[in-house]
Coordinates of C-alpha atoms and ligand atoms in Angstrom, one line a residue:
X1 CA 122.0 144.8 -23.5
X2 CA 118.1 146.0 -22.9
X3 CA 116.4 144.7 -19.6
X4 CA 112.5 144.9 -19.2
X5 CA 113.4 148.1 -16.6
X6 CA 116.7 149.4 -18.1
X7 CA 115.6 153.7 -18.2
X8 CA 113.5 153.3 -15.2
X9 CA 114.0 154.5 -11.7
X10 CA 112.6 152.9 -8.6
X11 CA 112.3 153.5 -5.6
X12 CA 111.9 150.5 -2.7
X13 CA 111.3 151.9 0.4
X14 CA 112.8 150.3 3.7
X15 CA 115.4 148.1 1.2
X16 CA 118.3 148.4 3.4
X17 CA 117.3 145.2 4.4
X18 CA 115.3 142.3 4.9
X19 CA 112.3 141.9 2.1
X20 CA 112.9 145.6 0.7
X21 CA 116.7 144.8 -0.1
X22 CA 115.6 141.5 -2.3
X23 CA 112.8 143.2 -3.9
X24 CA 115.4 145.9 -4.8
X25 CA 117.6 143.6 -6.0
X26 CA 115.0 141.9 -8.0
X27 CA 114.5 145.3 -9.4
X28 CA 117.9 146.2 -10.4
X29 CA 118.6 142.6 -11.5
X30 CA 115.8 144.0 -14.2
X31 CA 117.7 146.8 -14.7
X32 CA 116.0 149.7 -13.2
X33 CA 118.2 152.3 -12.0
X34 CA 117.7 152.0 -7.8
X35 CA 117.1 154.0 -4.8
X36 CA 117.5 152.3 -2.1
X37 CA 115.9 153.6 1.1
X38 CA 115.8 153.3 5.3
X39 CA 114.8 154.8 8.0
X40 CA 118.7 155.4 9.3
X41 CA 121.8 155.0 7.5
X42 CA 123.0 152.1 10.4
X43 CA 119.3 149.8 9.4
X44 CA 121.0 147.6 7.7
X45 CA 123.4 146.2 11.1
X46 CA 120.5 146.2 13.4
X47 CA 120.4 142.4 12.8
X48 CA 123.6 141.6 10.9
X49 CA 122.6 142.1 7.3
X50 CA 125.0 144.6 6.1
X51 CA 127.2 147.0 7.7
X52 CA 125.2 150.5 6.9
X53 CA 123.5 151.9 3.5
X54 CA 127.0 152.8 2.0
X55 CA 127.8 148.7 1.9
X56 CA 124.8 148.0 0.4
X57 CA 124.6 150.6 -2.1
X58 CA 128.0 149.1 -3.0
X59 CA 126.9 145.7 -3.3
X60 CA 124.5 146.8 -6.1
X61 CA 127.4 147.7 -8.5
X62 CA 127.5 144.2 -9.3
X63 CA 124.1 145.2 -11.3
X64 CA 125.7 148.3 -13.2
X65 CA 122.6 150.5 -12.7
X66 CA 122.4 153.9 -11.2
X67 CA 122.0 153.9 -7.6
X68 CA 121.4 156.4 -4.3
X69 CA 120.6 155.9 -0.8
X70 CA 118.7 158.2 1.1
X71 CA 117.3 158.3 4.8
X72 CA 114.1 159.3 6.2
X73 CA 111.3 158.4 8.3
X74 CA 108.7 157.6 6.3
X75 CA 106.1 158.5 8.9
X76 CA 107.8 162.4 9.0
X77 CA 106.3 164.6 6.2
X78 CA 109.7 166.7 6.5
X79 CA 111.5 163.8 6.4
X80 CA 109.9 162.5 3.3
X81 CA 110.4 166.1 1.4
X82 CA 113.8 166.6 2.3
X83 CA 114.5 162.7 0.6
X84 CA 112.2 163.5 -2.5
X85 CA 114.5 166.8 -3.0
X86 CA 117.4 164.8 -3.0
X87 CA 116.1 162.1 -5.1
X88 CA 115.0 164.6 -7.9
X89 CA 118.1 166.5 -8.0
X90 CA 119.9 163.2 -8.0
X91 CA 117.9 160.4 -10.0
X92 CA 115.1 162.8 -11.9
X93 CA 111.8 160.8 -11.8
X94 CA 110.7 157.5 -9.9
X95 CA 108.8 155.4 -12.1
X96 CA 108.1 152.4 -9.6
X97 CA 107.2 152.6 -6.5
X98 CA 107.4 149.6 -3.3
X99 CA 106.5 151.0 -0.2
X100 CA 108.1 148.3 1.8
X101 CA 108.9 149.8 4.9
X102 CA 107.3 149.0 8.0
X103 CA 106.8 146.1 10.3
X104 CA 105.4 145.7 14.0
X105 CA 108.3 147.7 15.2
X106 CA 106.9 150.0 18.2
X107 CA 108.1 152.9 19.8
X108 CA 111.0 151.5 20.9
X109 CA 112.1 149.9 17.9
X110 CA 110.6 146.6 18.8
X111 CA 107.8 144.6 18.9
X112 CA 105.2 146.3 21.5
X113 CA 104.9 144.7 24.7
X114 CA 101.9 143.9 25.4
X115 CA 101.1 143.6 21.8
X116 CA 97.2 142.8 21.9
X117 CA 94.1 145.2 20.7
X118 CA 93.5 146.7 24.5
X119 CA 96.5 146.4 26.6
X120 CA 98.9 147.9 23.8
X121 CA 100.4 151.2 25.0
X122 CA 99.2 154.0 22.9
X123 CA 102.6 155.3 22.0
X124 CA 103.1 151.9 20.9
X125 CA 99.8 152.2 18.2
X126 CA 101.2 155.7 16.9
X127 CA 104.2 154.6 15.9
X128 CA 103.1 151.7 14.6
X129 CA 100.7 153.7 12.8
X130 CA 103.5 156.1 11.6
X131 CA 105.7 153.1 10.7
X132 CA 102.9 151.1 8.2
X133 CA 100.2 153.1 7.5
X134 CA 100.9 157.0 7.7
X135 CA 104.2 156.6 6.2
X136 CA 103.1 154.6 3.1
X137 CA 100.3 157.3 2.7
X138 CA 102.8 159.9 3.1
X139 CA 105.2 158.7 0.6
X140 CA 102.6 158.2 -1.8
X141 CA 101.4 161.7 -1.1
X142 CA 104.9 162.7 -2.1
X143 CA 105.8 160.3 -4.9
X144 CA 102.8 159.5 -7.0
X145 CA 101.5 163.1 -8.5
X146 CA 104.1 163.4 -10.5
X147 CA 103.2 159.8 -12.5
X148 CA 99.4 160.9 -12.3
X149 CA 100.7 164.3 -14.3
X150 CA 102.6 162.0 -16.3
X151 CA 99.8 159.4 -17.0
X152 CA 102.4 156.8 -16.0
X153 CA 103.4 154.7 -13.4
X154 CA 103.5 151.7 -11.0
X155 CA 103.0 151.2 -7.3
X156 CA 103.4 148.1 -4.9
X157 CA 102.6 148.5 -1.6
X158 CA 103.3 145.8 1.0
X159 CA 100.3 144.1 3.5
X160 CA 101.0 141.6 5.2
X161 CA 98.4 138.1 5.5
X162 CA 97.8 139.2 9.4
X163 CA 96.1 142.1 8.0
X164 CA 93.4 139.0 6.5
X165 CA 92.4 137.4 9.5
X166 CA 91.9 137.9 13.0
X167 CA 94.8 137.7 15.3
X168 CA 95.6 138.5 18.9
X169 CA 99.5 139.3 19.2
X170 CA 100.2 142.1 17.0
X171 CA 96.7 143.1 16.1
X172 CA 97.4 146.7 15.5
X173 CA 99.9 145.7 13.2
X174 CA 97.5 143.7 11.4
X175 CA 94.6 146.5 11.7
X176 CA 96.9 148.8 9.8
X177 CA 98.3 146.3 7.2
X178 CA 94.3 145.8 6.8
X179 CA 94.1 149.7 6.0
X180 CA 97.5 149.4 3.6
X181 CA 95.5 147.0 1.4
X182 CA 92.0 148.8 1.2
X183 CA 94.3 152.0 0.9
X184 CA 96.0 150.0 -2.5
X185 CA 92.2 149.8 -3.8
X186 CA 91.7 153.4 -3.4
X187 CA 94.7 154.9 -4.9
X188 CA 94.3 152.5 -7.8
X189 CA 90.5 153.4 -8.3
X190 CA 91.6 157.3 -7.9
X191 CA 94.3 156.3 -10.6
X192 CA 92.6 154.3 -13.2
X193 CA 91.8 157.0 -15.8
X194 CA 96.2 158.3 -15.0
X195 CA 97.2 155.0 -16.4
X196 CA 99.3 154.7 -12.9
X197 CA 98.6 150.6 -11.5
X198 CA 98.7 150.2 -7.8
X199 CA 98.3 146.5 -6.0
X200 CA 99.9 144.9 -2.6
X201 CA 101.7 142.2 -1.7
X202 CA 100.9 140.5 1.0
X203 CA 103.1 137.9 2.2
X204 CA 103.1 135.0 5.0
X205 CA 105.7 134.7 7.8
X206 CA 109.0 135.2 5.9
X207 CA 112.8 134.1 6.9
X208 CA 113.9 137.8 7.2
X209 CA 116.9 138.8 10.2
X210 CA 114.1 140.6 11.6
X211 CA 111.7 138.0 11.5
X212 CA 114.2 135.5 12.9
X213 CA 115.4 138.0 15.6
X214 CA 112.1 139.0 17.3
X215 CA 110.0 135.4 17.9
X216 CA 110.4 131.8 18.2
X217 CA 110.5 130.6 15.3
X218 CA 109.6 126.8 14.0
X219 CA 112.1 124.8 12.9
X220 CA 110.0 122.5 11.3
X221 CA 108.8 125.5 9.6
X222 CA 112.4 127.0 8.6
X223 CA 113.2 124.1 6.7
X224 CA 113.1 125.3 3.1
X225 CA 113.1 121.6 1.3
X226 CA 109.7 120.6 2.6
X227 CA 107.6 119.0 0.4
X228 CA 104.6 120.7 1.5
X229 CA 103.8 124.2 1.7
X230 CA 103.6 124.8 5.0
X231 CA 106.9 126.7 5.8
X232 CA 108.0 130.3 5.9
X233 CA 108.5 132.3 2.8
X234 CA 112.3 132.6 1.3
X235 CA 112.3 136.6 1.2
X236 CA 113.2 135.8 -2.5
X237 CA 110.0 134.3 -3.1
X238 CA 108.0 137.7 -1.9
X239 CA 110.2 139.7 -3.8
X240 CA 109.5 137.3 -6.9
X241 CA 105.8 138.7 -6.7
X242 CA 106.3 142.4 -6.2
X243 CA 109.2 141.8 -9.8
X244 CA 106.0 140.1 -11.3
X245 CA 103.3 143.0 -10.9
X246 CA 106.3 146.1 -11.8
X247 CA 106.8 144.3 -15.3
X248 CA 104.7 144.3 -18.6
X249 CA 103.2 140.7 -17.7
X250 CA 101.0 142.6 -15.4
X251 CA 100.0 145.4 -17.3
X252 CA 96.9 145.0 -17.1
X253 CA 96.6 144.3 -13.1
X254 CA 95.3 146.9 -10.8
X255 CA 94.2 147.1 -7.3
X256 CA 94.8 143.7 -6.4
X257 CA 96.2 142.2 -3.3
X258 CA 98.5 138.7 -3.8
X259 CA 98.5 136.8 -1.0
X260 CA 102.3 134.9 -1.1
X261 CA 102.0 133.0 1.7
X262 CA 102.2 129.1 0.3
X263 CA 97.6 129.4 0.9
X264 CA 98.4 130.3 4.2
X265 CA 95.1 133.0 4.3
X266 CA 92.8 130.2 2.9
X267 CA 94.1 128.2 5.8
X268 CA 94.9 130.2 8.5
X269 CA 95.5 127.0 11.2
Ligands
LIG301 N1 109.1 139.1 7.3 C1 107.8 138.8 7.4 O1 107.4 137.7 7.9 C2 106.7 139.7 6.9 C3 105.4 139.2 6.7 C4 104.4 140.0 6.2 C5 104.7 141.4 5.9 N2 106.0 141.9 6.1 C6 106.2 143.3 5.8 O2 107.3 143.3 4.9 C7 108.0 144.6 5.1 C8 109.5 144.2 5.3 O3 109.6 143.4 6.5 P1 111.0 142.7 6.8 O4 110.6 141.4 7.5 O5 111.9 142.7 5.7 O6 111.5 143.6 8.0 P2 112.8 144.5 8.2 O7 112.7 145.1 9.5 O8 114.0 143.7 7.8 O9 112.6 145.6 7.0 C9 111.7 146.7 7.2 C10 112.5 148.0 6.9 O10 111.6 149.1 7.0 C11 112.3 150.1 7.7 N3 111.4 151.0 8.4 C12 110.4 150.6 9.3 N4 109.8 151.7 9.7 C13 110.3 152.8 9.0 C14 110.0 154.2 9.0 N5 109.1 154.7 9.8 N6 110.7 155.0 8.2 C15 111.6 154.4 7.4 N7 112.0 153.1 7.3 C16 111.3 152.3 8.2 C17 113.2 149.4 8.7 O11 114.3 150.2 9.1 C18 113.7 148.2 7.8 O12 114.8 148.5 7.0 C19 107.3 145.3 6.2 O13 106.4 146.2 5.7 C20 106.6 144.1 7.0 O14 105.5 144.6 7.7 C21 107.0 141.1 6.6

């Protein structure tokens, strides 16, 4: 039977795990053909999610689409050619696009220590910058001429609400999620007469492994069965928005940033 996405290849990267994995999912659940994407084939294990790419790649037969997984550091030019070779010679075109990789991950793989605007070792801001803001440039670089040549095509790039309001701890993080949004309203201004859409997703604090793994989190806030909506996101519920803008519903949507964050942004505290 026809899906809304059975013919269509996307791409989701960063969906080893955490948000990118659900969104993938969400995808393939639609039946797009899937590539799923992280920066190393182990990703997946760094907090328990799955064993490496190979198990999670598996796990999408249950979907009966076509799948691949590929490797590369987004924020590596090289890296991001060598992947596209393989996806072309493998998969043919990407249709969609969710640049879902990144994070406040530092240089050494974690969160930056100290993580504010002036005591943050610069190493710390370049890879940060490599990990949200080159990289999703870089990949677009790579991925979206050929659906302007084809006057076709849909991007989602991931924000994040810290890149809407002022913060302290992980401010370059934010600074650069900032750049990913404004960077969604120029790519789909520059790709308004190609008929390719481009918006962001920008969600609140969400129950991924990695988001559990690297703060203190609130219990009161983990509970999913509050009445209210002040909680984190279920990573199903972001996911749920970047499904929303790749299908027809939101065809005529373009350079937008949704905020899923339960009105967190209106209210920041
Ligand atoms: N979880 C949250 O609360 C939250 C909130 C707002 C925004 N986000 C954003 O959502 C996205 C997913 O976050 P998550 O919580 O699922 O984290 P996650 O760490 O589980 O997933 C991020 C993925 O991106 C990959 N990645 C990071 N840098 C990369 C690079 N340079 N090259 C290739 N792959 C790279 C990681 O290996 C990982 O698989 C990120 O962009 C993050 O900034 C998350």
């Amino acid at each position: 039977m026809s899906k809304p996405l059975s013919g269509k290849t996307a791409l989701v990267t960063g969906s080893g795990r955490g948000l990118g994995r659900l969104m993938a999912e969400r995808l393939a659940d639609r039946g797009a053909n899937i590539i799923i994407h992280d920066r190393e084939w182990a990703a997946p294990s760094q907090y328990g999610e799955a064993q490496d790419l190979e198990a999670v790649e598996k796990d999408f037969k249950r979907f009966g689409v076509q799948t691949l997984a590929v490797t590369g550091n987004i924020g590596d030019a090289e890296a991001v050619a060598a992947m596209k070779k393989t996806i072309d010679a493998e998969m043919g075109q990407v249709d969609i696009l969710v640049n879902c990789a990144g994070g406040d991950i530092g240089a050494a793989g974690g969160k930056p220590v100290p993580n504010n605007a002036l005591d943050i070792p610069l190493e710390d801001v370049q890879a940060l910058t490599n990990n949200n803001l080159i990289g999703t440039i870089t990949v677009c670089k790579a991925f979206i001429p050929p659906m302007r040549d084809r006057n076709s095509g849909i991007v989602v790039n991931i924000g994040s609400v810290a890149g809407q309001f002022g913060v302290s701890e992980g401010a370059i993080y934010a600074i650069l999620k900032a750049a990913v949004a404004h960077y969604t309203r120029c790519l789909a201004k520059e790709l308004q007469e190609h008929g390719v859409r481009v918006n962001c997703v920008s969600p609140g604090p969400s129950k991924t492994a990695r988001f559990q793994a690297t703060r203190t989190v609130s219990p009161e806030m983990m509970n999913s069965n509050k009445p209210s909506l002040l909680r984190y996101a279920e990573p199903g519920e972001i996911a749920d928005a970047v499904a929303f803008l790749t299908s027809d519903e939101a065809k005529f949507i373009n350079g937008q940033v949704l905020c899923v964050d339960g009105g967190l942004v209106n209210f920041p505290s």
